[in-house]
XYZ file of C-alpha atoms in Angstrom:
442
model
C 0.116 -12.631 38.092
C 2.190 -11.644 35.044
C -0.953 -11.255 32.948
C -2.583 -9.088 35.605
C 0.506 -6.864 35.793
C 0.504 -6.490 32.050
C -3.161 -5.415 32.057
C -2.498 -2.917 34.833
C 0.422 -1.512 32.855
C -1.833 -1.012 29.830
C -4.303 1.089 31.785
C -1.543 3.603 32.572
C -1.404 4.686 28.937
C -3.739 7.268 27.475
C -5.496 6.813 24.148
C -4.493 9.877 22.143
C -4.980 11.358 18.684
C -3.097 14.204 16.995
C -4.844 16.726 14.743
C -3.129 19.839 13.335
C -0.242 19.551 15.783
C -2.313 19.196 18.963
C -2.504 15.895 20.825
C -5.857 15.142 22.481
C -6.770 12.588 25.130
C -9.650 10.484 23.772
C -9.496 7.760 26.425
C -13.051 8.548 27.581
C -14.348 9.962 24.299
C -17.365 8.285 22.702
C -16.824 9.174 19.046
C -20.157 9.781 17.217
C -18.674 8.185 14.081
C -17.812 4.963 15.886
C -14.524 3.186 16.498
C -12.829 4.479 13.331
C -11.074 7.115 15.461
C -9.083 4.347 17.158
C -7.392 3.466 13.862
C -5.359 6.697 13.953
C -4.854 6.877 17.700
C -1.967 5.775 19.893
C -1.360 4.362 23.356
C 2.169 5.632 23.839
C 1.797 8.369 26.452
C 1.544 7.467 30.117
C -0.816 9.278 32.421
C 0.927 12.202 34.062
C 4.086 11.972 31.932
C 3.211 14.453 29.200
C 3.734 18.142 29.829
C 2.243 20.773 27.562
C 5.000 22.719 25.878
C 7.278 19.787 25.180
C 7.451 18.330 21.678
C 5.940 14.856 21.363
C 6.102 12.602 18.313
C 2.763 11.075 17.313
C 0.880 9.643 14.346
C -0.843 12.451 12.457
C -4.593 12.095 11.864
C -5.027 15.535 10.280
C -5.758 14.364 6.716
C -8.399 11.892 7.867
C -9.936 14.486 10.190
C -10.254 17.033 7.378
C -11.720 14.632 4.846
C -14.233 12.954 7.154
C -15.485 16.209 8.684
C -15.341 18.583 5.731
C -19.102 19.232 5.811
C -19.148 20.086 9.552
C -15.644 21.445 10.040
C -16.538 24.470 12.193
C -18.788 22.480 14.525
C -16.475 19.476 14.773
C -13.350 21.605 15.331
C -15.073 23.398 18.212
C -15.970 20.029 19.736
C -12.453 18.690 19.185
C -10.905 21.642 21.023
C -13.088 20.902 24.051
C -11.327 17.559 24.564
C -8.476 17.305 27.094
C -5.202 18.450 25.517
C -1.992 16.537 26.136
C 0.319 18.758 24.100
C 0.039 21.620 21.622
C 3.449 20.731 20.206
C 2.777 17.393 18.624
C 5.112 16.400 15.820
C 4.260 13.981 13.031
C 6.274 10.839 13.666
C 6.661 10.418 9.914
C 7.296 14.089 9.099
C 10.684 13.526 7.497
C 9.129 11.053 5.071
C 5.820 12.773 4.325
C 6.319 16.504 4.921
C 6.367 17.451 1.223
C 3.463 15.141 0.339
C 1.340 16.448 3.214
C 1.967 20.059 2.215
C 1.219 19.492 -1.470
C -1.936 17.529 -0.712
C -3.205 20.206 1.690
C -2.485 22.949 -0.857
C -4.254 20.907 -3.547
C -7.246 20.293 -1.331
C -7.537 23.940 -0.332
C -7.432 25.017 -3.968
C -10.220 22.566 -4.837
C -12.332 23.918 -2.007
C -11.811 27.499 -3.195
C -12.767 26.471 -6.736
C -16.074 24.985 -5.554
C -15.377 21.294 -6.097
C -17.010 20.383 -2.778
C -20.253 22.211 -3.586
C -23.222 19.936 -4.325
C -25.583 20.201 -7.286
C -29.275 19.785 -6.509
C -29.933 19.375 -10.225
C -27.600 16.375 -10.310
C -29.265 14.890 -7.213
C -32.673 15.291 -8.874
C -31.378 13.536 -12.001
C -30.038 10.601 -9.953
C -33.345 10.174 -8.119
C -35.513 10.527 -11.230
C -33.365 8.008 -13.085
C -34.004 5.396 -10.396
C -37.727 6.182 -10.198
C -37.992 5.860 -13.987
C -36.168 2.508 -13.997
C -38.436 1.106 -11.298
C -41.478 2.476 -13.131
C -40.491 0.821 -16.404
C -39.752 -2.479 -14.683
C -43.133 -2.577 -12.925
C -44.902 -1.656 -16.166
C -43.169 -4.566 -17.896
C -44.067 -6.900 -15.010
C -47.751 -5.984 -15.449
C -47.891 -6.605 -19.209
C -47.689 -10.419 -19.735
C -51.010 -12.227 -19.828
C -49.399 -15.301 -18.282
C -48.575 -14.449 -14.668
C -47.367 -17.942 -13.794
C -44.018 -18.158 -15.623
C -40.795 -16.237 -15.217
C -39.413 -17.495 -18.541
C -40.942 -14.751 -20.653
C -38.975 -11.980 -22.418
C -40.902 -9.131 -20.765
C -40.571 -10.653 -17.290
C -36.855 -11.349 -17.726
C -36.271 -7.799 -18.979
C -38.317 -6.421 -16.070
C -36.204 -8.379 -13.555
C -33.022 -7.088 -15.165
C -34.111 -3.436 -15.102
C -35.501 -3.740 -11.586
C -32.298 -5.362 -10.321
C -30.125 -2.653 -11.859
C -32.399 -0.011 -10.317
C -31.901 -1.645 -6.905
C -28.143 -1.623 -7.464
C -28.260 2.050 -8.433
C -30.078 2.728 -5.173
C -26.926 1.298 -3.579
C -24.731 3.764 -5.483
C -26.993 6.674 -4.512
C -27.199 5.733 -0.840
C -23.399 5.430 -0.822
C -23.133 9.074 -1.803
C -25.739 10.079 0.762
C -23.783 8.253 3.450
C -20.730 10.314 2.516
C -22.791 13.524 2.867
C -21.979 14.504 -0.702
C -25.510 14.744 -2.130
C -26.845 18.028 -0.720
C -24.103 18.722 1.814
C -26.743 18.958 4.560
C -25.978 16.188 7.030
C -29.476 15.471 8.281
C -31.025 15.557 4.815
C -28.320 13.391 3.232
C -28.577 10.777 5.974
C -32.381 10.694 5.779
C -32.215 10.327 1.991
C -29.634 7.582 2.360
C -31.742 5.635 4.847
C -34.925 5.884 2.749
C -33.202 5.053 -0.553
C -31.314 2.115 0.957
C -34.345 0.846 2.865
C -36.908 1.133 0.070
C -34.512 0.420 -2.792
C -32.413 -2.391 -1.306
C -34.019 -3.479 1.976
C -30.873 -2.564 3.872
C -29.719 -0.272 6.693
C -27.926 3.014 6.028
C -27.069 3.249 9.729
C -25.264 -0.094 9.646
C -23.445 0.929 6.455
C -22.225 4.204 7.974
C -20.973 2.409 11.091
C -18.714 0.245 8.928
C -17.769 2.181 5.816
C -15.637 4.934 7.352
C -13.359 2.230 8.760
C -12.725 1.155 5.192
C -11.984 4.726 4.101
C -9.647 5.427 7.013
C -7.408 2.461 6.224
C -8.306 0.663 2.965
C -6.782 -2.800 2.579
C -5.250 -2.711 6.069
C -5.494 -5.938 8.027
C -7.574 -5.816 11.232
C -8.773 -2.338 10.257
C -10.568 -2.435 6.897
C -13.911 -4.178 7.458
C -14.106 -4.941 3.734
C -11.407 -7.561 4.321
C -13.515 -9.336 6.964
C -15.511 -11.336 4.440
C -15.261 -14.893 5.763
C -16.901 -17.390 5.647
C -18.327 -16.667 2.173
C -15.282 -15.185 0.438
C -11.595 -14.356 0.981
C -9.919 -11.623 -1.060
C -6.368 -11.992 0.278
C -4.069 -14.892 1.161
C -3.507 -13.483 4.664
C -7.232 -13.844 5.255
C -7.310 -17.287 3.613
C -4.606 -18.505 6.029
C -7.213 -18.650 8.799
C -9.108 -21.413 6.983
C -7.957 -25.033 7.007
C -7.336 -26.157 3.388
C -9.187 -29.473 3.706
C -12.152 -28.133 5.672
C -15.591 -27.608 4.120
C -14.974 -23.877 4.169
C -11.621 -24.396 2.476
C -13.276 -26.413 -0.278
C -15.967 -23.745 -0.632
C -13.325 -21.012 -1.038
C -11.446 -23.091 -3.610
C -14.325 -22.503 -6.038
C -15.058 -18.917 -4.984
C -13.970 -17.468 -8.324
C -16.734 -19.485 -10.009
C -19.511 -18.744 -7.517
C -18.718 -15.178 -6.401
C -21.177 -14.091 -9.070
C -23.963 -15.093 -8.903
C -24.046 -17.158 -5.676
C -21.827 -15.474 -3.065
C -22.997 -11.940 -3.861
C -26.611 -13.097 -3.563
C -25.960 -14.884 -0.262
C -24.308 -11.762 1.173
C -27.393 -9.745 0.240
C -29.706 -12.315 1.808
C -27.650 -12.408 5.026
C -27.605 -8.625 5.231
C -31.344 -8.199 4.651
C -32.588 -11.080 6.813
C -30.240 -10.837 9.808
C -27.372 -8.345 9.987
C -29.189 -5.148 9.006
C -32.530 -5.878 10.770
C -30.585 -6.658 13.947
C -28.802 -3.294 13.728
C -32.088 -1.468 13.069
C -33.777 -3.060 16.070
C -30.819 -2.510 18.386
C -30.520 1.153 17.424
C -34.291 1.677 17.066
C -33.951 3.269 13.628
C -37.604 3.940 12.832
C -37.067 5.646 9.449
C -35.134 2.620 8.235
C -37.658 0.163 9.665
C -40.583 1.931 7.992
C -38.688 2.166 4.700
C -38.026 -1.568 4.633
C -41.606 -2.430 5.647
C -42.824 -0.197 2.812
C -40.506 -2.009 0.378
C -41.874 -5.458 1.144
C -45.494 -4.398 1.521
C -45.560 -2.440 -1.746
C -43.885 -5.301 -3.622
C -46.472 -7.846 -2.466
C -49.350 -5.420 -3.043
C -48.287 -4.586 -6.601
C -47.701 -8.140 -7.792
C -50.814 -9.608 -6.239
C -52.920 -6.714 -7.559
C -51.819 -7.326 -11.178
C -52.502 -11.052 -11.027
C -49.365 -12.772 -9.688
C -49.556 -15.299 -6.875
C -47.709 -14.566 -3.631
C -45.291 -17.365 -4.439
C -44.549 -15.898 -7.869
C -44.144 -12.426 -6.367
C -41.477 -13.767 -4.006
C -39.687 -15.587 -6.815
C -39.535 -12.404 -8.911
C -38.342 -10.522 -5.832
C -35.457 -12.924 -5.274
C -34.418 -12.864 -8.933
C -34.484 -9.062 -9.130
C -32.755 -8.726 -5.760
C -30.066 -11.194 -6.817
C -29.369 -9.202 -9.980
C -29.029 -6.045 -7.895
C -26.629 -7.706 -5.433
C -24.411 -9.040 -8.193
C -24.424 -5.736 -10.062
C -23.222 -3.638 -7.153
C -21.008 -6.104 -5.258
C -18.983 -7.163 -8.312
C -18.462 -3.550 -9.326
C -17.356 -2.561 -5.840
C -14.929 -5.503 -5.810
C -12.906 -4.284 -8.810
C -11.628 -1.199 -6.975
C -9.679 -2.822 -4.111
C -9.966 -6.550 -3.585
C -7.194 -7.686 -5.956
C -4.642 -5.216 -4.528
C -2.029 -5.759 -1.801
C -2.786 -5.281 1.885
C -0.837 -3.528 4.630
C -0.157 -5.150 7.990
C -2.055 -4.053 11.076
C 0.964 -2.242 12.560
C 2.079 -0.591 9.307
C 1.506 3.135 8.739
C 1.227 4.833 5.365
C 0.037 8.275 4.305
C -3.584 9.116 3.439
C -2.567 9.768 -0.171
C -0.638 6.482 -0.347
C -3.724 4.565 0.759
C -5.560 6.022 -2.236
C -2.644 5.343 -4.578
C -1.379 1.957 -3.429
C -4.624 0.273 -2.407
C -7.161 1.656 -4.858
C -7.586 1.413 -8.607
C -9.590 3.468 -11.071
C -11.532 1.755 -13.837
C -11.986 2.978 -17.420
C -12.203 6.626 -16.428
C -12.343 7.659 -20.112
C -15.515 5.626 -20.689
C -18.820 7.486 -20.335
C -20.678 4.173 -20.052
C -18.483 2.797 -17.248
C -18.707 6.136 -15.439
C -22.515 5.855 -15.584
C -22.486 2.113 -14.832
C -20.410 2.675 -11.678
C -21.953 6.043 -10.784
C -18.590 7.867 -10.836
C -17.026 5.374 -8.424
C -14.796 4.166 -11.231
C -12.863 7.263 -10.036
C -12.116 5.405 -6.827
C -8.746 7.091 -6.224
C -10.356 10.526 -6.227
C -13.140 9.220 -3.996
C -10.663 7.961 -1.415
C -8.739 11.209 -1.440
C -11.905 13.295 -1.065
C -14.751 11.111 0.301
C -17.135 14.037 0.941
C -16.756 15.552 -2.541
C -19.783 15.166 -4.867
C -18.777 12.277 -7.067
C -19.842 13.785 -10.384
C -16.937 16.227 -10.043
C -14.226 13.548 -10.128
C -13.707 13.472 -13.922
C -12.762 17.158 -13.944
C -10.018 16.871 -11.338
C -8.506 13.475 -12.178
C -5.705 14.976 -14.325
C -4.635 17.116 -11.357
C -4.558 14.061 -9.103
C -2.307 12.373 -11.680
C 0.071 15.330 -11.525
C 0.238 15.132 -7.716
C 0.930 11.400 -7.882
C 3.622 11.794 -10.540
C 5.393 14.462 -8.488
C 5.619 12.124 -5.483
C 6.320 8.875 -7.334
C 2.906 7.311 -6.675
C 1.347 5.158 -9.373
C -1.996 6.371 -10.712
C -3.631 3.010 -11.441
C -6.365 3.264 -14.110
C -7.322 -0.097 -15.636
C -9.757 -1.021 -18.400
C -13.041 -2.363 -17.020
C -12.600 -5.855 -18.483
C -9.031 -6.047 -17.173
C -10.128 -4.968 -13.698
C -12.786 -7.695 -13.705
C -10.225 -10.274 -14.842
C -7.829 -9.187 -12.096
C -10.609 -9.446 -9.523
C -11.664 -12.969 -10.493
C -8.079 -14.186 -11.007
C -7.336 -12.982 -7.498
C -10.382 -14.822 -6.172
C -9.083 -18.001 -7.832
C -5.512 -17.618 -6.530
C -6.598 -16.805 -2.981
C -9.233 -19.535 -2.969
C -6.601 -22.134 -3.865
C -3.844 -20.696 -1.693
C -1.993 -23.019 0.706
C 0.839 -22.239 3.167
C 3.161 -24.419 1.049
C 2.698 -22.055 -1.892
C 3.685 -19.154 0.336
C 6.940 -20.829 1.364
C 8.008 -21.293 -2.250
């Protein structure tokens, strides 16, 4: 009976979100962007208790709302205002702590928008696409050249696998930008490009990626919120995740060597799981025909090309797995250096949008032209988390201004050398993999 009473009590509370000082009832709202909206909502107002005109303290979701909806602000704001209003006098519960930071960040953001930093460049998009097409073209040319089509241990074939794998990984970087609507700035076009590039280039689902990735951006490194922390059973990036695994179990033993097998084994297994189960399931459930056709084209064209130039089907599949594995390791290891070795926040802990970018994100060799190319501007991860819909090629020009904002508010601007960031990532994998509760108590 006590449990039933508790459940009944819960239903009396509204699910609410506050944007620009207005509190909205989202209890019956089906958010087009998925459940990410719940991460900045509250259940603190009882039905019938709130009266418009009285001041109500609430978590403020304004920064997240602006950054996620920058490309469709007019349309989304109109839709937001159609939702039931609880109060037009909402007050940020953390205003005394974050008032100055919120004001400075909003002023900074507005100035960047006036200066054109959010405007896309079609020339840059064309360069990114042509680069990938050229890499695939070179790799397939190299695959066709050896007279012996029965051995992978040939210099031209090995080089072809390497170039092809990197091209697949760079499709991942490009689709990432399309998913953030920062390629052309046209939602429908960016999403279609993302789905085709990800489907043909990687065999994966852009729709699935979008359903998960905004949760990461809303609350990076936050337990029970950031989906990038939900990596079991293959890997654990934090001791609080590792605690859920028994030390002497098979999984515990597997994690104890994760620093040695993350690359090349774990990254490859993640890619295989995504492409053979997780992403196809999402595509079929959501009936995403563009993605389905893109992936079918990927596999069909691969088999057609290799069999037409003299490879057996078996050899074609072997070369596919090798190239695919290189692509998985290229992109997953480079994504890992930006967050995984950093601290986490607890599920009930609140920090500011800017603090998420500063405390739970690191930049990598931002003065290196090669690393900037190698990571497709996502070595400027702090800037990306502050402004997820900004075209990523613009980050180098504004990074010094982000540093100034951070310095003013006592936030560390973490920019590590690439090799150091990799060392930190793999050292963290080793420490977490061999973590036991006894270590924690000491």
